[in-house]
CSV table of C-alpha atoms in Angstrom, one decimal:
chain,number,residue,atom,x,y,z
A,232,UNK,CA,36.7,244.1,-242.6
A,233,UNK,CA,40.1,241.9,-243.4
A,234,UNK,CA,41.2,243.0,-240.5
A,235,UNK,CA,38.3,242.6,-238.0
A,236,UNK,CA,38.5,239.4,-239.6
A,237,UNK,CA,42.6,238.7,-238.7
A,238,UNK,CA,42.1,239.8,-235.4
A,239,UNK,CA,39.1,237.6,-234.6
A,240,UNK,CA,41.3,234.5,-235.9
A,241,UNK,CA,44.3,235.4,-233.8
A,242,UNK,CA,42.4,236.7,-230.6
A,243,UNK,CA,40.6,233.3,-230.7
A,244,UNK,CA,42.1,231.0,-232.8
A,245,UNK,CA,42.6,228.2,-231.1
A,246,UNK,CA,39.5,227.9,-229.3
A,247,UNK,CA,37.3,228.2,-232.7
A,248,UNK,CA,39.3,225.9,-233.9
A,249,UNK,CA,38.7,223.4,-230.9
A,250,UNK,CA,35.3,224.1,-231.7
A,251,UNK,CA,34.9,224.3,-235.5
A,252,UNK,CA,37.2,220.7,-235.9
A,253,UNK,CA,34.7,219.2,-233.2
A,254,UNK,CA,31.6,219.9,-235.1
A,255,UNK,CA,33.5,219.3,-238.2
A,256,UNK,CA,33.4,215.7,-237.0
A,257,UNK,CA,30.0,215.4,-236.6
A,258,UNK,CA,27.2,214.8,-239.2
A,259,UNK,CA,26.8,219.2,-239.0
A,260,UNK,CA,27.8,220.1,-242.1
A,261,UNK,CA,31.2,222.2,-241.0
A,262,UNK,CA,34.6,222.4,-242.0
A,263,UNK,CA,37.8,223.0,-240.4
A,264,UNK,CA,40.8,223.1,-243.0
A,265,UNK,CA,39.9,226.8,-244.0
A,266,UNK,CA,40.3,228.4,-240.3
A,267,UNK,CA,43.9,225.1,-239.9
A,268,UNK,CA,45.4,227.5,-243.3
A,269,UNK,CA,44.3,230.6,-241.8
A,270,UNK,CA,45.8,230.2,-238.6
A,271,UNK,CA,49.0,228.7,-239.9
A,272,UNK,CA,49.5,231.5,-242.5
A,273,UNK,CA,48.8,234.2,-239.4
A,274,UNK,CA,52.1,232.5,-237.7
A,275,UNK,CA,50.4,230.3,-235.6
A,276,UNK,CA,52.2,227.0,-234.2
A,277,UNK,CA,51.9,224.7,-236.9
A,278,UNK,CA,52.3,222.0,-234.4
A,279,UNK,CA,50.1,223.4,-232.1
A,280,UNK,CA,47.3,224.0,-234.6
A,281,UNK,CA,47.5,220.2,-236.1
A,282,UNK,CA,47.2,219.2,-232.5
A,283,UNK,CA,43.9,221.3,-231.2
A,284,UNK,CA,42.0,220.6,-234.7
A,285,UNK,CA,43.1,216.9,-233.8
A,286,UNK,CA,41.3,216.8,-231.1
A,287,UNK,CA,38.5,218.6,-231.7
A,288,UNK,CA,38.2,216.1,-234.5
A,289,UNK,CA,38.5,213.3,-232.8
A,290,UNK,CA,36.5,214.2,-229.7
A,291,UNK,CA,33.8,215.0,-232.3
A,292,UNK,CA,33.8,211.4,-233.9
A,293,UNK,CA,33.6,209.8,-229.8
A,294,UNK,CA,30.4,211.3,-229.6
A,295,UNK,CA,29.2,209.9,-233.0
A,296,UNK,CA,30.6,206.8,-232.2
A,297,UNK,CA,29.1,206.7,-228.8
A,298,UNK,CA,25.9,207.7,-230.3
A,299,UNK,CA,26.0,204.3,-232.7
A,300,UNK,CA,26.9,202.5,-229.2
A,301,UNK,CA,23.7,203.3,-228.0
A,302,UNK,CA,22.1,201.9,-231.3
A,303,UNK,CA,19.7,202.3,-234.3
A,304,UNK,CA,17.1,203.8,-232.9
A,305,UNK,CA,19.4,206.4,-230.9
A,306,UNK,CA,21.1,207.1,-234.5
A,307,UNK,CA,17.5,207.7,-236.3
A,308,UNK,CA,16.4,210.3,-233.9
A,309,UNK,CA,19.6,212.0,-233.3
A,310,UNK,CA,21.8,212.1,-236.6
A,311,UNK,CA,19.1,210.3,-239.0
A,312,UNK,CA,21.7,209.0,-241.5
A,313,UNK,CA,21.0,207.8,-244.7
A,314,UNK,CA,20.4,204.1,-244.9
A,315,UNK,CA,22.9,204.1,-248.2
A,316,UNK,CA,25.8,206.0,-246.2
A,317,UNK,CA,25.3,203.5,-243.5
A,318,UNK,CA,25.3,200.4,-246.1
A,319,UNK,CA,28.4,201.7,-247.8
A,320,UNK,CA,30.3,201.9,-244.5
A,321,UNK,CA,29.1,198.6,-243.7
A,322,UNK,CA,30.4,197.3,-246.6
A,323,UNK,CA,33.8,199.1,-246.1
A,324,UNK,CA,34.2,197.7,-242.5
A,325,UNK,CA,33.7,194.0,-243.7
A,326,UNK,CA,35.9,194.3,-246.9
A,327,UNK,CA,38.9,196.3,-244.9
A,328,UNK,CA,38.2,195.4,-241.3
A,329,UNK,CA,39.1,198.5,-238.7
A,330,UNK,CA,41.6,200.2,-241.1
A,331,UNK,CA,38.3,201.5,-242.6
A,332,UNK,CA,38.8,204.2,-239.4
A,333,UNK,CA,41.6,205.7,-240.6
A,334,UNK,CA,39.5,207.2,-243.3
A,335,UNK,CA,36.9,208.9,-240.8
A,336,UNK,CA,38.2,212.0,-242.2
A,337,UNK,CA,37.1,211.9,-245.5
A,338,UNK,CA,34.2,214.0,-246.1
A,339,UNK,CA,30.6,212.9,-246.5
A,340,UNK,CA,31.3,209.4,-245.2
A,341,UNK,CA,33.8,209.5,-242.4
A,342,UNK,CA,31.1,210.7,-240.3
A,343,UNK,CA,29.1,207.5,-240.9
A,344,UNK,CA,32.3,204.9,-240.2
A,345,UNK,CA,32.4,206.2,-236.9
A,346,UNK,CA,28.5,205.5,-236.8
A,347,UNK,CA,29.4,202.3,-238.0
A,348,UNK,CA,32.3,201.3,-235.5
A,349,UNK,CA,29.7,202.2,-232.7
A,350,UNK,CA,26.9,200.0,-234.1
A,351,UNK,CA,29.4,196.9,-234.8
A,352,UNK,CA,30.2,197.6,-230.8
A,353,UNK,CA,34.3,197.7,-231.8
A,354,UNK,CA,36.2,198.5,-228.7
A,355,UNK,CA,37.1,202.1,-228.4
A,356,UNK,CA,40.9,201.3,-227.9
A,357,UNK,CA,41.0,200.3,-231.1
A,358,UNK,CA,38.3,203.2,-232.9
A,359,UNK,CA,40.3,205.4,-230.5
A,360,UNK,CA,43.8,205.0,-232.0
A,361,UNK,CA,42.7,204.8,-235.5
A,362,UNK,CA,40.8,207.5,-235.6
A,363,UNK,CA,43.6,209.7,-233.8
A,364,UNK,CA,46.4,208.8,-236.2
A,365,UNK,CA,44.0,209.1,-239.6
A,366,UNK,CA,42.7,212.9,-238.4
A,367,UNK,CA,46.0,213.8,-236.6
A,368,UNK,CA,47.6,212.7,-240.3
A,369,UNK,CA,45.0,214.8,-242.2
A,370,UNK,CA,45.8,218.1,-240.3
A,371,UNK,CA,49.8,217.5,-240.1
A,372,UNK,CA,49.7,217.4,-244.1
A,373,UNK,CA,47.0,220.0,-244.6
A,374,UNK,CA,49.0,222.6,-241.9
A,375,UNK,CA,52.6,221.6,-243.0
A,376,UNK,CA,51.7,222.0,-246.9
A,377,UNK,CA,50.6,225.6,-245.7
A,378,UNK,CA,54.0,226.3,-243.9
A,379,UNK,CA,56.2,224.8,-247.2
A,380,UNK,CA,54.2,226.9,-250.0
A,381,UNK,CA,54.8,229.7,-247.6
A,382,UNK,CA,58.5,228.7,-247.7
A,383,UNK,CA,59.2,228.1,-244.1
A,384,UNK,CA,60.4,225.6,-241.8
């Protein structure tokens, strides 16, 4: 079983993780820092990982955010996020301005922000960048704490 299990991750690896981080980043309830570890700890590019769960992530949150571009109603009938989620994030955008973006990767609420940044109609230049550098900084620690408690580099 362990090793139909290794030799799905390293067969495939990258892909299900392009694929894993992009749903991660949507309101489906999925995670990708279990398959970043695995990956890195099976000798994967630690670089390379941090860079395809990147932008799986952040493609993920473009769609989220595009679906907030399109409005309320698009948001109730597609994601149907919960009107206390959607305050808080308001709030969190007014008090901290677009900063509040490099936080779309915390769970249970970066989802929303990038709701949130589509509704308030912020220009994707700046929801682009943001976003980016706060996932891109979430994977570099997550793989490269992997490859020190391994004792590499």
């Amino acid at each position: 079983m362990l090793e139909s299990l290794t030799a799905f991750i390293v067969d495939y690896g990258y892909l299900h993780l392009f694929i894993l981080s992009f749903l991660a980043s949507t309101v489906l309830p999925f995670g990708s820092e279990a398959l970043v570890i695995a990956l890195v700890y099976q000798g994967f590019s630690p670089f390379a990982v941090v860079m395809v769960a990147t932008t799986g992530n952040f493609l993920g949150s473009c769609t989220t955010y595009y679906l907030g571009l399109k409005g309320r109603n698009v948001l109730d009938r597609y994601l149907s996020p919960s009107p206390e989620k959607l305050e808080k994030s308001e709030r969190l955008f007014n008090k901290y301005g677009v900063y509040t973006l490099l936080f779309t990767w915390v769970p249970g609420i970066g989802d929303v922000i990038t709701m949130v940044a589509g509704l308030m109609q912020l220009s994707f230049r700046s929801f682009s960048i943001l976003v980016f550098l706060g996932k891109f900084g979430r994977y570099l620690v997550l793989a490269y704490s992997v490859v020190l408690f391994n004792g590499g580099f």
